[in-house]
mmCIF file of C-alpha atoms and ligand atoms in Angstrom:
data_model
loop_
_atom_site.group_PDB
_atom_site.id
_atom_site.type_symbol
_atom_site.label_atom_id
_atom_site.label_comp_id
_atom_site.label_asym_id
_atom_site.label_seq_id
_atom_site.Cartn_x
_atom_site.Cartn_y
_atom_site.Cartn_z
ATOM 1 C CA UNK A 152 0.000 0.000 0.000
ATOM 2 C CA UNK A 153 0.896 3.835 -0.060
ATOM 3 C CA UNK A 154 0.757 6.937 1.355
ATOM 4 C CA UNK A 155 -2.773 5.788 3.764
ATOM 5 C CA UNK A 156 -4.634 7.933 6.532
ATOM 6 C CA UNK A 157 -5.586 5.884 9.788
ATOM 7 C CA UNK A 158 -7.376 7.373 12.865
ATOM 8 C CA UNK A 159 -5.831 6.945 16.150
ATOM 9 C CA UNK A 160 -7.452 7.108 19.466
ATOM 10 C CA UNK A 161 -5.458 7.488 23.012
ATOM 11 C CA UNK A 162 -8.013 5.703 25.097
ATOM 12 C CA UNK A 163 -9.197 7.071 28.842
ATOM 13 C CA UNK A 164 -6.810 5.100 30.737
ATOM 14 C CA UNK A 165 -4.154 5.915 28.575
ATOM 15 C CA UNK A 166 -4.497 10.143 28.826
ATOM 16 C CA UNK A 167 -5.425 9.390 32.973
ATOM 17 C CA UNK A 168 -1.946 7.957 32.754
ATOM 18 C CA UNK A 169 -0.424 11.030 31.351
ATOM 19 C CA UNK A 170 1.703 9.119 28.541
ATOM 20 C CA UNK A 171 -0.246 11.011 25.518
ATOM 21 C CA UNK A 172 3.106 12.095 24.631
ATOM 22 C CA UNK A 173 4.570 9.208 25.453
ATOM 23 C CA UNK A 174 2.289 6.907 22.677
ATOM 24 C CA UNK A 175 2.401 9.709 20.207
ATOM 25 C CA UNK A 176 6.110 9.790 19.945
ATOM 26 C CA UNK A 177 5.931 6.087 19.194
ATOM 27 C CA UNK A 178 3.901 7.049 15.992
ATOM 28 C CA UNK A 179 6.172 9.643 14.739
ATOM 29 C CA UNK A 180 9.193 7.374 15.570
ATOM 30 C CA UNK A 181 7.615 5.012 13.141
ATOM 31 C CA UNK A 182 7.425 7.231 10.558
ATOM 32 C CA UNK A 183 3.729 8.369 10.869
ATOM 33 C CA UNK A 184 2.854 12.141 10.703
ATOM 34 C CA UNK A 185 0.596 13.789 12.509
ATOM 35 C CA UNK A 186 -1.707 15.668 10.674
ATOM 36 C CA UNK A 187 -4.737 16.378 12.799
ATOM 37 C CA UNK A 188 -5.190 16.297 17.041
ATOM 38 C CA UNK A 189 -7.509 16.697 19.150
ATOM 39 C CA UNK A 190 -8.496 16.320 22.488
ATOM 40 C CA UNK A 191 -12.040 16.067 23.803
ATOM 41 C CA UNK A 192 -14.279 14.267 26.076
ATOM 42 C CA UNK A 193 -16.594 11.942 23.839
ATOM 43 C CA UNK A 194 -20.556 12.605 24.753
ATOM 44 C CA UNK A 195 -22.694 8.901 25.218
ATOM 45 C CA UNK A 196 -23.844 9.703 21.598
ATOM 46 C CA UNK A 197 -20.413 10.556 20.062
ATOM 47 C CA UNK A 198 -19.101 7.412 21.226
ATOM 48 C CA UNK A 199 -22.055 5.294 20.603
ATOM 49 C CA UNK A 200 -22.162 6.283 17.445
ATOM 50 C CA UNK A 201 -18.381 5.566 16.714
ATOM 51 C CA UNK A 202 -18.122 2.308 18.128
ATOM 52 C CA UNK A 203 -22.175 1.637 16.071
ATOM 53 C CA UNK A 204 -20.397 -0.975 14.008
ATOM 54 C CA UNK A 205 -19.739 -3.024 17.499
ATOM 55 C CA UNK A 206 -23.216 -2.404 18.432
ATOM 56 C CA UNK A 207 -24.508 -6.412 18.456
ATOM 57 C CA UNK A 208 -21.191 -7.400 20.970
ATOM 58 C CA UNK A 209 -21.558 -8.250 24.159
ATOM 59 C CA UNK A 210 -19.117 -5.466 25.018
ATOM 60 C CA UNK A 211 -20.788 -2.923 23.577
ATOM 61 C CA UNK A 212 -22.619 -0.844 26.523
ATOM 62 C CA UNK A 213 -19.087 -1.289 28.443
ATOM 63 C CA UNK A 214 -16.910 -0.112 25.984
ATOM 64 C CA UNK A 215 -19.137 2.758 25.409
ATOM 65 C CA UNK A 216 -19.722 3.898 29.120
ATOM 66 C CA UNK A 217 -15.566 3.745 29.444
ATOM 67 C CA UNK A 218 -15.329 5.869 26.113
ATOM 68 C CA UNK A 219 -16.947 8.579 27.862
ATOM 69 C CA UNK A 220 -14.742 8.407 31.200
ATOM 70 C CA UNK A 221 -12.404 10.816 30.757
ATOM 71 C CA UNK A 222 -10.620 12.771 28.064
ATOM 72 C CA UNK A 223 -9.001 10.831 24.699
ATOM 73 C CA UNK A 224 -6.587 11.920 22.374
ATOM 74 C CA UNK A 225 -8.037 11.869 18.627
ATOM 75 C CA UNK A 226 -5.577 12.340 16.103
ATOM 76 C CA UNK A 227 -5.590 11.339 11.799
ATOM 77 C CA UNK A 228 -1.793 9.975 11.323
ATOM 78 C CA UNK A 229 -0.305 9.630 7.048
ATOM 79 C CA UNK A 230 2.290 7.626 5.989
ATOM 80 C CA UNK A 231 3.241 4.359 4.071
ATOM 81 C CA UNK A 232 1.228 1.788 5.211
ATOM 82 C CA UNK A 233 -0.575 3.661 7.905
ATOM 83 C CA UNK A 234 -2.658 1.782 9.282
ATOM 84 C CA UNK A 235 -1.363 -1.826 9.121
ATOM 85 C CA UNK A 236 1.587 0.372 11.121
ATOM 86 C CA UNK A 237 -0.533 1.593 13.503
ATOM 87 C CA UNK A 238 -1.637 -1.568 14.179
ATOM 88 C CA UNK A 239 1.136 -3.128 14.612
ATOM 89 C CA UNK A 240 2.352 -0.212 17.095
ATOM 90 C CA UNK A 241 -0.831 -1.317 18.813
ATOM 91 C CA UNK A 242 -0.567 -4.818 19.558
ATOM 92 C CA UNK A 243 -3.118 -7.363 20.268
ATOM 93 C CA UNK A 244 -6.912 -5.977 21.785
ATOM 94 C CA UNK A 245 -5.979 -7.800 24.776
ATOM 95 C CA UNK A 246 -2.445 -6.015 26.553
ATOM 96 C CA UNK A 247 -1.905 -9.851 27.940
ATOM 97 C CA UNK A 248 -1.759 -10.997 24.582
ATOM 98 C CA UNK A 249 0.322 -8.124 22.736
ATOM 99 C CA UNK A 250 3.630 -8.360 21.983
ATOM 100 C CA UNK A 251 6.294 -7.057 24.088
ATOM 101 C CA UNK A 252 6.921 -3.412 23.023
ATOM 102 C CA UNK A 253 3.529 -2.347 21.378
ATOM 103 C CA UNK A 254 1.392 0.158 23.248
ATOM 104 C CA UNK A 255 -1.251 -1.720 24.707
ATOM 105 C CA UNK A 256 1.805 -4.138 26.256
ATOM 106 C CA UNK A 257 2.918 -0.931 27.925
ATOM 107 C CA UNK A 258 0.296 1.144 28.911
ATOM 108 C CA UNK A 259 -3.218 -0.645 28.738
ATOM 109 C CA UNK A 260 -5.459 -1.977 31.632
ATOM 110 C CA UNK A 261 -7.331 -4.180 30.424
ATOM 111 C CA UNK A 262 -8.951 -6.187 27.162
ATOM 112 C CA UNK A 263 -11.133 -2.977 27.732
ATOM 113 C CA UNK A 264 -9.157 -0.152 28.918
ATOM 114 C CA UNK A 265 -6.601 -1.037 26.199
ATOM 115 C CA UNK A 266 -5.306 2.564 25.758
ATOM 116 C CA UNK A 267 -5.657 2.614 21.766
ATOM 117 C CA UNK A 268 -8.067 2.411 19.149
ATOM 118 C CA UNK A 269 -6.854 2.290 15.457
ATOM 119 C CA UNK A 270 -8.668 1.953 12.092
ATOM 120 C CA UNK A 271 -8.742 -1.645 11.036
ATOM 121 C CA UNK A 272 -9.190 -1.220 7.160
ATOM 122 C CA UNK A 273 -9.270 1.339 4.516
ATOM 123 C CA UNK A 274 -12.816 1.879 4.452
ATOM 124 C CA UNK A 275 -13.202 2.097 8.421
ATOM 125 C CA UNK A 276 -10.138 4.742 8.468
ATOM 126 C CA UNK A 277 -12.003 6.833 5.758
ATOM 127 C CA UNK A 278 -15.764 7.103 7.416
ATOM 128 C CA UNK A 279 -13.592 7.053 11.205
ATOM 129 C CA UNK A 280 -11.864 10.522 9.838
ATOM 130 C CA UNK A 281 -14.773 11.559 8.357
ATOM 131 C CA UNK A 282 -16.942 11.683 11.945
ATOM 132 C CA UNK A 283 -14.258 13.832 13.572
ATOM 133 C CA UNK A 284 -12.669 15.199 11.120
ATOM 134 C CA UNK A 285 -14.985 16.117 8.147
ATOM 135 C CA UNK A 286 -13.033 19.016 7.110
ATOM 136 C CA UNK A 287 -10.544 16.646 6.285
ATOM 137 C CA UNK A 288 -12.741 14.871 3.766
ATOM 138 C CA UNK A 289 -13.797 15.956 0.916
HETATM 139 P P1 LIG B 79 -9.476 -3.460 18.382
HETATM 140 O O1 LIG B 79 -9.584 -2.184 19.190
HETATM 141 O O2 LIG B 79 -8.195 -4.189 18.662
HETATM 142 O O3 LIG B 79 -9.717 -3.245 16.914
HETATM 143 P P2 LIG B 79 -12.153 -4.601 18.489
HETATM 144 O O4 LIG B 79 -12.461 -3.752 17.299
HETATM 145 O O5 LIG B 79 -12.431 -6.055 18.390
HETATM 146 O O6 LIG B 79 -10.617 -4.437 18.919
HETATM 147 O O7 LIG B 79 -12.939 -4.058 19.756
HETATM 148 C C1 LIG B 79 -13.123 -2.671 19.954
HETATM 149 C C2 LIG B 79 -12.825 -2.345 21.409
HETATM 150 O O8 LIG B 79 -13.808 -2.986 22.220
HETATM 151 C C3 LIG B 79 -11.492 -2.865 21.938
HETATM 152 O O9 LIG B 79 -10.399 -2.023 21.632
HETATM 153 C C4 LIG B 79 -11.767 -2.897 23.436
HETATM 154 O O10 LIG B 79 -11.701 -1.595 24.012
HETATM 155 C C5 LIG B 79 -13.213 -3.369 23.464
HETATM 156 N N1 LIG B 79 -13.294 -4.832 23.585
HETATM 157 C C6 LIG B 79 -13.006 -5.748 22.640
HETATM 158 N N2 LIG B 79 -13.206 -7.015 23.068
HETATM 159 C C7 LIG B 79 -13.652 -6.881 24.353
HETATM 160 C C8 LIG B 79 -14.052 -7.812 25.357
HETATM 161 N N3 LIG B 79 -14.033 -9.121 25.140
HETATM 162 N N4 LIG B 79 -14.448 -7.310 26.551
HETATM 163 C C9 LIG B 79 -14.470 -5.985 26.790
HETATM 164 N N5 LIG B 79 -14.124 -5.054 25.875
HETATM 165 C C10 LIG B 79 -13.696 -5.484 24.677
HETATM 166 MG MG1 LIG B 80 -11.440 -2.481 15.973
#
């Protein structure tokens, strides 16, 4: 793949944990460029709507409710390969499982407090960008 846009979320647990700089750095060590941030508490609606496509999983009202705990980091990072890299940065959804040196290893709580969200294909990254960023896309 090419030059790809990926959204990037730093999580609740992650910004309580003051190591926003900390998980960002990792993305611009990799090569990724920041090229939109922002920081905001996410309403009930804001994050039900995001996380919509999750909306038949058993998980669903949790993840929500801890969405909307404290502050998160949203940010669009470009480069090569963007968001098979941010994955990878990311590790497994469950910090037990991820490998030693990705983000959730580090910092995450929990298969739900897992500090990061990233786009998982091309068309999630595009309509994920779009919601918070729709100045971005058009
Ligand atoms: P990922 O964030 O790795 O793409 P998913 O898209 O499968 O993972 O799930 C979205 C989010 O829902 C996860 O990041 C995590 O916060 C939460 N989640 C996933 N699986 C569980 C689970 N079994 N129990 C609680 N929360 C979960
Ligand atoms: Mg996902």
């Amino acid at each position: 793949m090419g030059l790809e846009r990926t959204l990037s979320i730093i999580k609740p647990d992650a910004t309580k944990k003051n190591v926003i700089g900390k998980i960002l750095s990792r993305f611009e060590e990799a090569g990724l460029k920041l090229i939109a941030v922002s920081m905001k508490t996410l309403s009930p609606e804001e994050a039900g709507e995001f996380y919509a496509v999750h909306r038949a999983r058993p998980f669903y009202g949790e993840l929500v409710d801890y969405m909307t705990t404290g502050p998160v980091v949203i940010s669009v990072l470009e480069g090569h390969d963007a968001i098979a890299t941010n994955r990878k940065l990311m590790g497994a959804t469950d910090p037990k499982k991820a490998d030693k040196g990705t983000i959730r290893a580090d910092f995450a709580e929990s298969i739900n407090a897992n500090a990061v969200h990233g786009s998982d294909s091309a068309e999630n990254a595009a309509n994920e960008i779009k919601f918070f960023f729709p100045e971005l896309s058009r």
